[in-house]
Amino acid sequence: QVQLVESGGGSVQPGGSLTLSCTASGGDFGTYFMAWFRQSPGKEREGVAYISTPARRHYTYYSDSARGRFTISRDNAKNILFLQMNNLGPEDTAIYYCAARTGLGEWTIVSTYDFWGQGTQVTVSS
């Protein structure tokens, strides 16, 4: 069983950048498919980015809103998942969660993930 702890959230002005981290412990990190989700007040949790395992060559997927601005990556030696976010806008304000799963399937479906972090707040405003 893996435990996930996010960090790196905060407040930033529009156009700014942030890098989120998710540190994993208690499991074999390299065997987990990892993703970042976010949730704004009154909205459903939505997938932002996904990265597969080393065995599957770290294939990545992005939501339409994230593609071209966000980059997901992982350091399997240090058990850390990252989300580099650039050109942030107010619409990116949300709690960001990292998630892990051992199976496959549509990556945006929340219920397919086995483990979740507690979330980190990202606020974009001037």
mmCIF file of N, CA and C in Angstrom:
data_model
loop_
_atom_site.group_PDB
_atom_site.id
_atom_site.type_symbol
_atom_site.label_atom_id
_atom_site.label_comp_id
_atom_site.label_asym_id
_atom_site.label_seq_id
_atom_site.Cartn_x
_atom_site.Cartn_y
_atom_site.Cartn_z
ATOM 1 N N GLN A 1 0.846 -1.181 0.000
ATOM 2 C CA GLN A 1 0.000 0.000 0.000
ATOM 3 C C GLN A 1 0.884 1.234 0.000
ATOM 4 N N VAL A 2 0.578 2.198 -0.842
ATOM 5 C CA VAL A 2 1.410 3.389 -0.969
ATOM 6 C C VAL A 2 0.720 4.586 -0.329
ATOM 7 N N GLN A 3 1.516 5.422 0.320
ATOM 8 C CA GLN A 3 1.035 6.691 0.856
ATOM 9 C C GLN A 3 1.567 7.823 -0.017
ATOM 10 N N LEU A 4 0.715 8.803 -0.267
ATOM 11 C CA LEU A 4 1.053 9.909 -1.164
ATOM 12 C C LEU A 4 0.909 11.233 -0.435
ATOM 13 N N VAL A 5 1.916 12.092 -0.553
ATOM 14 C CA VAL A 5 1.889 13.401 0.079
ATOM 15 C C VAL A 5 2.275 14.459 -0.944
ATOM 16 N N GLU A 6 1.332 15.381 -1.228
ATOM 17 C CA GLU A 6 1.594 16.447 -2.184
ATOM 18 C C GLU A 6 2.221 17.649 -1.487
ATOM 19 N N SER A 7 2.965 18.415 -2.265
ATOM 20 C CA SER A 7 3.535 19.672 -1.774
ATOM 21 C C SER A 7 3.773 20.589 -2.969
ATOM 22 N N GLY A 8 4.060 21.851 -2.672
ATOM 23 C CA GLY A 8 4.400 22.786 -3.736
ATOM 24 C C GLY A 8 3.293 23.722 -4.144
ATOM 25 N N GLY A 9 2.100 23.551 -3.580
ATOM 26 C CA GLY A 9 1.020 24.458 -3.909
ATOM 27 C C GLY A 9 1.261 25.836 -3.314
ATOM 28 N N GLY A 10 0.421 26.785 -3.709
ATOM 29 C CA GLY A 10 0.547 28.135 -3.193
ATOM 30 C C GLY A 10 -0.224 29.110 -4.046
ATOM 31 N N SER A 11 0.080 30.386 -3.855
ATOM 32 C CA SER A 11 -0.576 31.446 -4.607
ATOM 33 C C SER A 11 0.385 32.002 -5.646
ATOM 34 N N VAL A 12 -0.138 32.271 -6.812
ATOM 35 C CA VAL A 12 0.685 32.783 -7.902
ATOM 36 C C VAL A 12 -0.166 33.716 -8.756
ATOM 37 N N GLN A 13 0.471 34.664 -9.394
ATOM 38 C CA GLN A 13 -0.240 35.588 -10.274
ATOM 39 C C GLN A 13 -0.488 34.937 -11.638
ATOM 40 N N PRO A 14 -1.487 35.413 -12.358
ATOM 41 C CA PRO A 14 -1.723 34.886 -13.708
ATOM 42 C C PRO A 14 -0.468 34.985 -14.569
ATOM 43 N N GLY A 15 -0.235 33.923 -15.315
ATOM 44 C CA GLY A 15 0.973 33.861 -16.131
ATOM 45 C C GLY A 15 2.155 33.233 -15.423
ATOM 46 N N GLY A 16 2.011 32.995 -14.125
ATOM 47 C CA GLY A 16 3.106 32.443 -13.353
ATOM 48 C C GLY A 16 3.210 30.932 -13.467
ATOM 49 N N SER A 17 4.167 30.383 -12.732
ATOM 50 C CA SER A 17 4.449 28.949 -12.767
ATOM 51 C C SER A 17 4.527 28.379 -11.360
ATOM 52 N N LEU A 18 4.233 27.107 -11.265
ATOM 53 C CA LEU A 18 4.395 26.345 -10.024
ATOM 54 C C LEU A 18 4.787 24.925 -10.389
ATOM 55 N N THR A 19 5.515 24.283 -9.489
ATOM 56 C CA THR A 19 5.804 22.865 -9.637
ATOM 57 C C THR A 19 5.300 22.128 -8.411
ATOM 58 N N LEU A 20 4.401 21.210 -8.627
ATOM 59 C CA LEU A 20 3.882 20.379 -7.549
ATOM 60 C C LEU A 20 4.697 19.097 -7.462
ATOM 61 N N SER A 21 4.822 18.593 -6.247
ATOM 62 C CA SER A 21 5.495 17.315 -6.016
ATOM 63 C C SER A 21 4.566 16.392 -5.247
ATOM 64 N N CYS A 22 4.735 15.124 -5.460
ATOM 65 C CA CYS A 22 3.984 14.104 -4.736
ATOM 66 C C CYS A 22 4.982 13.024 -4.343
ATOM 67 N N THR A 23 5.230 12.902 -3.056
ATOM 68 C CA THR A 23 6.196 11.925 -2.560
ATOM 69 C C THR A 23 5.461 10.669 -2.120
ATOM 70 N N ALA A 24 5.911 9.555 -2.634
ATOM 71 C CA ALA A 24 5.280 8.271 -2.339
ATOM 72 C C ALA A 24 6.125 7.467 -1.363
ATOM 73 N N SER A 25 5.443 6.717 -0.512
ATOM 74 C CA SER A 25 6.142 5.835 0.419
ATOM 75 C C SER A 25 5.302 4.596 0.664
ATOM 76 N N GLY A 26 5.950 3.510 1.070
ATOM 77 C CA GLY A 26 5.237 2.304 1.460
ATOM 78 C C GLY A 26 4.874 1.374 0.332
ATOM 79 N N GLY A 27 5.343 1.636 -0.851
ATOM 80 C CA GLY A 27 5.018 0.762 -1.960
ATOM 81 C C GLY A 27 6.106 0.799 -3.015
ATOM 82 N N ASP A 28 5.953 -0.012 -4.031
ATOM 83 C CA ASP A 28 6.900 -0.026 -5.131
ATOM 84 C C ASP A 28 6.458 1.009 -6.152
ATOM 85 N N PHE A 29 6.990 2.225 -6.003
ATOM 86 C CA PHE A 29 6.531 3.360 -6.789
ATOM 87 C C PHE A 29 6.567 3.087 -8.281
ATOM 88 N N GLY A 30 7.586 2.402 -8.732
ATOM 89 C CA GLY A 30 7.754 2.173 -10.164
ATOM 90 C C GLY A 30 6.682 1.312 -10.795
ATOM 91 N N THR A 31 5.894 0.629 -9.991
ATOM 92 C CA THR A 31 4.841 -0.227 -10.532
ATOM 93 C C THR A 31 3.486 0.475 -10.614
ATOM 94 N N TYR A 32 3.423 1.699 -10.114
ATOM 95 C CA TYR A 32 2.158 2.430 -10.101
ATOM 96 C C TYR A 32 2.029 3.370 -11.302
ATOM 97 N N PHE A 33 0.851 3.376 -11.876
ATOM 98 C CA PHE A 33 0.478 4.389 -12.854
ATOM 99 C C PHE A 33 0.023 5.608 -12.045
ATOM 100 N N MET A 34 0.558 6.772 -12.391
ATOM 101 C CA MET A 34 0.340 7.962 -11.561
ATOM 102 C C MET A 34 -0.402 9.050 -12.324
ATOM 103 N N ALA A 35 -1.132 9.859 -11.574
ATOM 104 C CA ALA A 35 -1.883 10.946 -12.212
ATOM 105 C C ALA A 35 -2.037 12.118 -11.265
ATOM 106 N N TRP A 36 -2.292 13.265 -11.849
ATOM 107 C CA TRP A 36 -2.694 14.458 -11.115
ATOM 108 C C TRP A 36 -4.142 14.761 -11.470
ATOM 109 N N PHE A 37 -4.934 15.018 -10.448
ATOM 110 C CA PHE A 37 -6.307 15.484 -10.593
ATOM 111 C C PHE A 37 -6.416 16.833 -9.894
ATOM 112 N N ARG A 38 -7.502 17.527 -10.181
ATOM 113 C CA ARG A 38 -7.790 18.764 -9.459
ATOM 114 C C ARG A 38 -9.291 18.890 -9.249
ATOM 115 N N GLN A 39 -9.618 19.664 -8.228
ATOM 116 C CA GLN A 39 -11.029 19.886 -7.924
ATOM 117 C C GLN A 39 -11.234 21.302 -7.436
ATOM 118 N N SER A 40 -12.155 22.002 -8.089
ATOM 119 C CA SER A 40 -12.543 23.357 -7.693
ATOM 120 C C SER A 40 -13.865 23.282 -6.945
ATOM 121 N N PRO A 41 -14.180 24.282 -6.129
ATOM 122 C CA PRO A 41 -15.456 24.280 -5.398
ATOM 123 C C PRO A 41 -16.633 24.140 -6.343
ATOM 124 N N GLY A 42 -17.513 23.204 -6.040
ATOM 125 C CA GLY A 42 -18.703 23.015 -6.850
ATOM 126 C C GLY A 42 -18.502 22.210 -8.110
ATOM 127 N N LYS A 43 -17.291 21.758 -8.341
ATOM 128 C CA LYS A 43 -17.011 20.988 -9.552
ATOM 129 C C LYS A 43 -16.531 19.586 -9.203
ATOM 130 N N GLU A 44 -16.656 18.696 -10.171
ATOM 131 C CA GLU A 44 -16.164 17.347 -9.969
ATOM 132 C C GLU A 44 -14.644 17.313 -10.106
ATOM 133 N N ARG A 45 -14.068 16.305 -9.479
ATOM 134 C CA ARG A 45 -12.626 16.111 -9.618
ATOM 135 C C ARG A 45 -12.317 15.720 -11.068
ATOM 136 N N GLU A 46 -11.322 16.375 -11.646
ATOM 137 C CA GLU A 46 -11.003 16.131 -13.051
ATOM 138 C C GLU A 46 -9.535 15.763 -13.230
ATOM 139 N N GLY A 47 -9.278 14.913 -14.190
ATOM 140 C CA GLY A 47 -7.913 14.518 -14.487
ATOM 141 C C GLY A 47 -7.169 15.628 -15.195
ATOM 142 N N VAL A 48 -5.931 15.830 -14.805
ATOM 143 C CA VAL A 48 -5.088 16.867 -15.392
ATOM 144 C C VAL A 48 -3.988 16.235 -16.238
ATOM 145 N N ALA A 49 -3.301 15.247 -15.661
ATOM 146 C CA ALA A 49 -2.189 14.616 -16.369
ATOM 147 C C ALA A 49 -1.949 13.226 -15.813
ATOM 148 N N TYR A 50 -1.355 12.389 -16.651
ATOM 149 C CA TYR A 50 -1.165 10.981 -16.304
ATOM 150 C C TYR A 50 0.174 10.517 -16.865
ATOM 151 N N ILE A 51 0.831 9.637 -16.097
ATOM 152 C CA ILE A 51 2.084 9.072 -16.585
ATOM 153 C C ILE A 51 2.118 7.586 -16.266
ATOM 154 N N SER A 52 2.518 6.805 -17.226
ATOM 155 C CA SER A 52 2.551 5.367 -17.014
ATOM 156 C C SER A 52 3.844 4.965 -16.312
ATOM 157 N N THR A 53 4.045 3.676 -16.205
ATOM 158 C CA THR A 53 5.183 3.147 -15.467
ATOM 159 C C THR A 53 6.448 3.111 -16.317
ATOM 160 N N PRO A 54 7.605 2.904 -15.689
ATOM 161 C CA PRO A 54 8.838 2.754 -16.468
ATOM 162 C C PRO A 54 8.730 1.609 -17.481
ATOM 163 N N ALA A 55 8.068 0.540 -17.078
ATOM 164 C CA ALA A 55 7.920 -0.604 -17.982
ATOM 165 C C ALA A 55 7.136 -0.240 -19.234
ATOM 166 N N ARG A 56 6.287 0.762 -19.112
ATOM 167 C CA ARG A 56 5.507 1.235 -20.264
ATOM 168 C C ARG A 56 6.037 2.565 -20.782
ATOM 169 N N ARG A 57 7.306 2.785 -20.494
ATOM 170 C CA ARG A 57 8.043 3.900 -21.090
ATOM 171 C C ARG A 57 7.508 5.273 -20.721
ATOM 172 N N HIS A 58 6.892 5.390 -19.556
ATOM 173 C CA HIS A 58 6.486 6.703 -19.055
ATOM 174 C C HIS A 58 5.575 7.443 -20.041
ATOM 175 N N TYR A 59 4.661 6.725 -20.650
ATOM 176 C CA TYR A 59 3.759 7.385 -21.585
ATOM 177 C C TYR A 59 2.898 8.383 -20.821
ATOM 178 N N THR A 60 2.618 9.530 -21.437
ATOM 179 C CA THR A 60 1.871 10.583 -20.753
ATOM 180 C C THR A 60 0.600 10.952 -21.499
ATOM 181 N N TYR A 61 -0.395 11.396 -20.733
ATOM 182 C CA TYR A 61 -1.634 11.928 -21.262
ATOM 183 C C TYR A 61 -1.935 13.233 -20.517
ATOM 184 N N TYR A 62 -2.606 14.136 -21.207
ATOM 185 C CA TYR A 62 -2.988 15.414 -20.608
ATOM 186 C C TYR A 62 -4.430 15.757 -20.957
ATOM 187 N N SER A 63 -5.051 16.502 -20.057
ATOM 188 C CA SER A 63 -6.344 17.068 -20.388
ATOM 189 C C SER A 63 -6.142 18.164 -21.426
ATOM 190 N N ASP A 64 -7.215 18.528 -22.087
ATOM 191 C CA ASP A 64 -7.111 19.584 -23.092
ATOM 192 C C ASP A 64 -6.617 20.886 -22.474
ATOM 193 N N SER A 65 -7.062 21.180 -21.269
ATOM 194 C CA SER A 65 -6.672 22.440 -20.633
ATOM 195 C C SER A 65 -5.214 22.431 -20.184
ATOM 196 N N ALA A 66 -4.665 21.253 -19.937
ATOM 197 C CA ALA A 66 -3.293 21.148 -19.437
ATOM 198 C C ALA A 66 -2.263 21.004 -20.554
ATOM 199 N N ARG A 67 -2.684 20.449 -21.654
ATOM 200 C CA ARG A 67 -1.734 20.164 -22.743
ATOM 201 C C ARG A 67 -1.068 21.441 -23.239
ATOM 202 N N GLY A 68 0.247 21.406 -23.309
ATOM 203 C CA GLY A 68 1.000 22.560 -23.764
ATOM 204 C C GLY A 68 1.430 23.506 -22.661
ATOM 205 N N ARG A 69 0.819 23.376 -21.476
ATOM 206 C CA ARG A 69 1.185 24.245 -20.346
ATOM 207 C C ARG A 69 1.757 23.450 -19.170
ATOM 208 N N PHE A 70 1.280 22.239 -18.981
ATOM 209 C CA PHE A 70 1.693 21.415 -17.842
ATOM 210 C C PHE A 70 2.550 20.253 -18.331
ATOM 211 N N THR A 71 3.466 19.814 -17.462
ATOM 212 C CA THR A 71 4.290 18.660 -17.769
ATOM 213 C C THR A 71 4.325 17.744 -16.551
ATOM 214 N N ILE A 72 3.954 16.498 -16.760
ATOM 215 C CA ILE A 72 4.019 15.511 -15.698
ATOM 216 C C ILE A 72 5.297 14.693 -15.871
ATOM 217 N N SER A 73 5.934 14.374 -14.756
ATOM 218 C CA SER A 73 7.140 13.559 -14.799
ATOM 219 C C SER A 73 7.266 12.816 -13.477
ATOM 220 N N ARG A 74 8.185 11.871 -13.445
ATOM 221 C CA ARG A 74 8.378 11.093 -12.224
ATOM 222 C C ARG A 74 9.857 10.747 -12.065
ATOM 223 N N ASP A 75 10.287 10.717 -10.828
ATOM 224 C CA ASP A 75 11.640 10.280 -10.484
ATOM 225 C C ASP A 75 11.471 8.974 -9.706
ATOM 226 N N ASN A 76 11.649 7.871 -10.372
ATOM 227 C CA ASN A 76 11.391 6.582 -9.753
ATOM 228 C C ASN A 76 12.448 6.215 -8.702
ATOM 229 N N ALA A 77 13.622 6.771 -8.821
ATOM 230 C CA ALA A 77 14.661 6.508 -7.827
ATOM 231 C C ALA A 77 14.335 7.185 -6.499
ATOM 232 N N LYS A 78 13.658 8.336 -6.571
ATOM 233 C CA LYS A 78 13.325 9.100 -5.361
ATOM 234 C C LYS A 78 11.851 8.990 -4.990
ATOM 235 N N ASN A 79 11.096 8.233 -5.759
ATOM 236 C CA ASN A 79 9.665 8.024 -5.478
ATOM 237 C C ASN A 79 8.880 9.334 -5.465
ATOM 238 N N ILE A 80 9.120 10.175 -6.443
ATOM 239 C CA ILE A 80 8.445 11.470 -6.495
ATOM 240 C C ILE A 80 7.783 11.661 -7.864
ATOM 241 N N LEU A 81 6.584 12.168 -7.814
ATOM 242 C CA LEU A 81 5.839 12.560 -9.005
ATOM 243 C C LEU A 81 5.811 14.081 -9.054
ATOM 244 N N PHE A 82 5.950 14.648 -10.259
ATOM 245 C CA PHE A 82 5.959 16.103 -10.410
ATOM 246 C C PHE A 82 4.865 16.559 -11.372
ATOM 247 N N LEU A 83 4.480 17.817 -11.195
ATOM 248 C CA LEU A 83 3.640 18.485 -12.179
ATOM 249 C C LEU A 83 4.159 19.905 -12.321
ATOM 250 N N GLN A 84 4.809 20.155 -13.435
ATOM 251 C CA GLN A 84 5.272 21.497 -13.749
ATOM 252 C C GLN A 84 4.140 22.226 -14.453
ATOM 253 N N MET A 85 3.747 23.378 -13.901
ATOM 254 C CA MET A 85 2.623 24.132 -14.445
ATOM 255 C C MET A 85 3.098 25.522 -14.840
ATOM 256 N N ASN A 86 2.890 25.858 -16.100
ATOM 257 C CA ASN A 86 3.289 27.159 -16.627
ATOM 258 C C ASN A 86 2.078 27.924 -17.150
ATOM 259 N N ASN A 87 2.256 29.233 -17.272
ATOM 260 C CA ASN A 87 1.205 30.104 -17.815
ATOM 261 C C ASN A 87 -0.137 29.855 -17.108
ATOM 262 N N LEU A 88 -0.089 29.895 -15.816
ATOM 263 C CA LEU A 88 -1.286 29.614 -15.024
ATOM 264 C C LEU A 88 -2.303 30.733 -15.133
ATOM 265 N N GLY A 89 -3.563 30.343 -15.084
ATOM 266 C CA GLY A 89 -4.652 31.306 -15.118
ATOM 267 C C GLY A 89 -5.608 31.059 -13.965
ATOM 268 N N PRO A 90 -6.523 31.995 -13.704
ATOM 269 C CA PRO A 90 -7.477 31.825 -12.606
ATOM 270 C C PRO A 90 -8.262 30.514 -12.695
ATOM 271 N N GLU A 91 -8.470 30.022 -13.897
ATOM 272 C CA GLU A 91 -9.227 28.777 -14.071
ATOM 273 C C GLU A 91 -8.467 27.561 -13.559
ATOM 274 N N ASP A 92 -7.201 27.724 -13.276
ATOM 275 C CA ASP A 92 -6.402 26.629 -12.739
ATOM 276 C C ASP A 92 -6.471 26.560 -11.211
ATOM 277 N N THR A 93 -7.143 27.505 -10.604
ATOM 278 C CA THR A 93 -7.298 27.487 -9.154
ATOM 279 C C THR A 93 -8.090 26.265 -8.720
ATOM 280 N N ALA A 94 -7.512 25.476 -7.834
ATOM 281 C CA ALA A 94 -8.137 24.221 -7.407
ATOM 282 C C ALA A 94 -7.252 23.557 -6.356
ATOM 283 N N ILE A 95 -7.793 22.527 -5.757
ATOM 284 C CA ILE A 95 -6.967 21.617 -4.965
ATOM 285 C C ILE A 95 -6.456 20.540 -5.917
ATOM 286 N N TYR A 96 -5.159 20.328 -5.887
ATOM 287 C CA TYR A 96 -4.540 19.352 -6.777
ATOM 288 C C TYR A 96 -4.178 18.094 -5.979
ATOM 289 N N TYR A 97 -4.557 16.955 -6.527
ATOM 290 C CA TYR A 97 -4.336 15.672 -5.879
ATOM 291 C C TYR A 97 -3.474 14.779 -6.770
ATOM 292 N N CYS A 98 -2.590 14.023 -6.163
ATOM 293 C CA CYS A 98 -1.944 12.961 -6.914
ATOM 294 C C CYS A 98 -2.630 11.647 -6.579
ATOM 295 N N ALA A 99 -2.588 10.755 -7.535
ATOM 296 C CA ALA A 99 -3.284 9.477 -7.393
ATOM 297 C C ALA A 99 -2.452 8.369 -8.021
ATOM 298 N N ALA A 100 -2.631 7.163 -7.501
ATOM 299 C CA ALA A 100 -1.877 6.012 -7.987
ATOM 300 C C ALA A 100 -2.812 4.834 -8.217
ATOM 301 N N ARG A 101 -2.501 4.074 -9.236
ATOM 302 C CA ARG A 101 -3.265 2.855 -9.471
ATOM 303 C C ARG A 101 -2.351 1.791 -10.040
ATOM 304 N N THR A 102 -2.788 0.553 -9.909
ATOM 305 C CA THR A 102 -2.014 -0.574 -10.418
ATOM 306 C C THR A 102 -2.586 -1.094 -11.719
ATOM 307 N N GLY A 103 -3.809 -0.724 -12.048
ATOM 308 C CA GLY A 103 -4.443 -1.234 -13.245
ATOM 309 C C GLY A 103 -4.463 -0.231 -14.370
ATOM 310 N N LEU A 104 -5.038 -0.672 -15.460
ATOM 311 C CA LEU A 104 -5.172 0.171 -16.639
ATOM 312 C C LEU A 104 -6.613 0.633 -16.793
ATOM 313 N N GLY A 105 -6.892 1.333 -17.867
ATOM 314 C CA GLY A 105 -8.224 1.835 -18.133
ATOM 315 C C GLY A 105 -8.182 3.323 -18.409
ATOM 316 N N GLU A 106 -9.341 3.878 -18.686
ATOM 317 C CA GLU A 106 -9.425 5.317 -18.963
ATOM 318 C C GLU A 106 -8.818 6.087 -17.795
ATOM 319 N N TRP A 107 -7.827 6.903 -18.097
ATOM 320 C CA TRP A 107 -7.044 7.500 -17.013
ATOM 321 C C TRP A 107 -7.786 8.596 -16.261
ATOM 322 N N THR A 108 -8.836 9.147 -16.841
ATOM 323 C CA THR A 108 -9.544 10.256 -16.194
ATOM 324 C C THR A 108 -10.604 9.802 -15.194
ATOM 325 N N ILE A 109 -10.830 8.514 -15.079
ATOM 326 C CA ILE A 109 -11.899 8.025 -14.200
ATOM 327 C C ILE A 109 -11.375 7.903 -12.769
ATOM 328 N N VAL A 110 -11.954 8.688 -11.883
ATOM 329 C CA VAL A 110 -11.502 8.774 -10.497
ATOM 330 C C VAL A 110 -11.531 7.413 -9.800
ATOM 331 N N SER A 111 -12.569 6.647 -10.043
ATOM 332 C CA SER A 111 -12.762 5.399 -9.314
ATOM 333 C C SER A 111 -11.747 4.317 -9.675
ATOM 334 N N THR A 112 -10.963 4.517 -10.705
ATOM 335 C CA THR A 112 -9.965 3.520 -11.090
ATOM 336 C C THR A 112 -8.665 3.658 -10.302
ATOM 337 N N TYR A 113 -8.556 4.665 -9.469
ATOM 338 C CA TYR A 113 -7.341 4.897 -8.695
ATOM 339 C C TYR A 113 -7.485 4.317 -7.295
ATOM 340 N N ASP A 114 -6.393 3.694 -6.847
ATOM 341 C CA ASP A 114 -6.411 2.975 -5.581
ATOM 342 C C ASP A 114 -5.992 3.854 -4.404
ATOM 343 N N PHE A 115 -5.134 4.823 -4.657
ATOM 344 C CA PHE A 115 -4.565 5.624 -3.571
ATOM 345 C C PHE A 115 -4.565 7.096 -3.961
ATOM 346 N N TRP A 116 -4.796 7.939 -2.951
ATOM 347 C CA TRP A 116 -4.865 9.386 -3.153
ATOM 348 C C TRP A 116 -4.080 10.112 -2.068
ATOM 349 N N GLY A 117 -3.523 11.245 -2.459
ATOM 350 C CA GLY A 117 -2.938 12.145 -1.475
ATOM 351 C C GLY A 117 -4.001 13.038 -0.875
ATOM 352 N N GLN A 118 -3.582 13.914 0.040
ATOM 353 C CA GLN A 118 -4.528 14.775 0.741
ATOM 354 C C GLN A 118 -4.819 16.056 -0.029
ATOM 355 N N GLY A 119 -4.021 16.349 -1.031
ATOM 356 C CA GLY A 119 -4.233 17.515 -1.869
ATOM 357 C C GLY A 119 -3.398 18.711 -1.454
ATOM 358 N N THR A 120 -3.150 19.586 -2.420
ATOM 359 C CA THR A 120 -2.439 20.833 -2.173
ATOM 360 C C THR A 120 -3.141 21.941 -2.946
ATOM 361 N N GLN A 121 -3.346 23.073 -2.284
ATOM 362 C CA GLN A 121 -4.117 24.170 -2.872
ATOM 363 C C GLN A 121 -3.249 24.988 -3.827
ATOM 364 N N VAL A 122 -3.801 25.259 -4.997
ATOM 365 C CA VAL A 122 -3.192 26.177 -5.955
ATOM 366 C C VAL A 122 -4.183 27.307 -6.205
ATOM 367 N N THR A 123 -3.742 28.531 -5.991
ATOM 368 C CA THR A 123 -4.586 29.704 -6.196
ATOM 369 C C THR A 123 -3.897 30.650 -7.169
ATOM 370 N N VAL A 124 -4.615 30.995 -8.227
ATOM 371 C CA VAL A 124 -4.077 31.902 -9.239
ATOM 372 C C VAL A 124 -4.941 33.153 -9.261
ATOM 373 N N SER A 125 -4.373 34.251 -8.840
ATOM 374 C CA SER A 125 -5.120 35.503 -8.825
ATOM 375 C C SER A 125 -4.152 36.661 -8.832
ATOM 376 N N SER A 126 -4.677 37.820 -9.262
ATOM 377 C CA SER A 126 -3.852 39.029 -9.262
ATOM 378 C C SER A 126 -4.132 39.864 -8.020
#
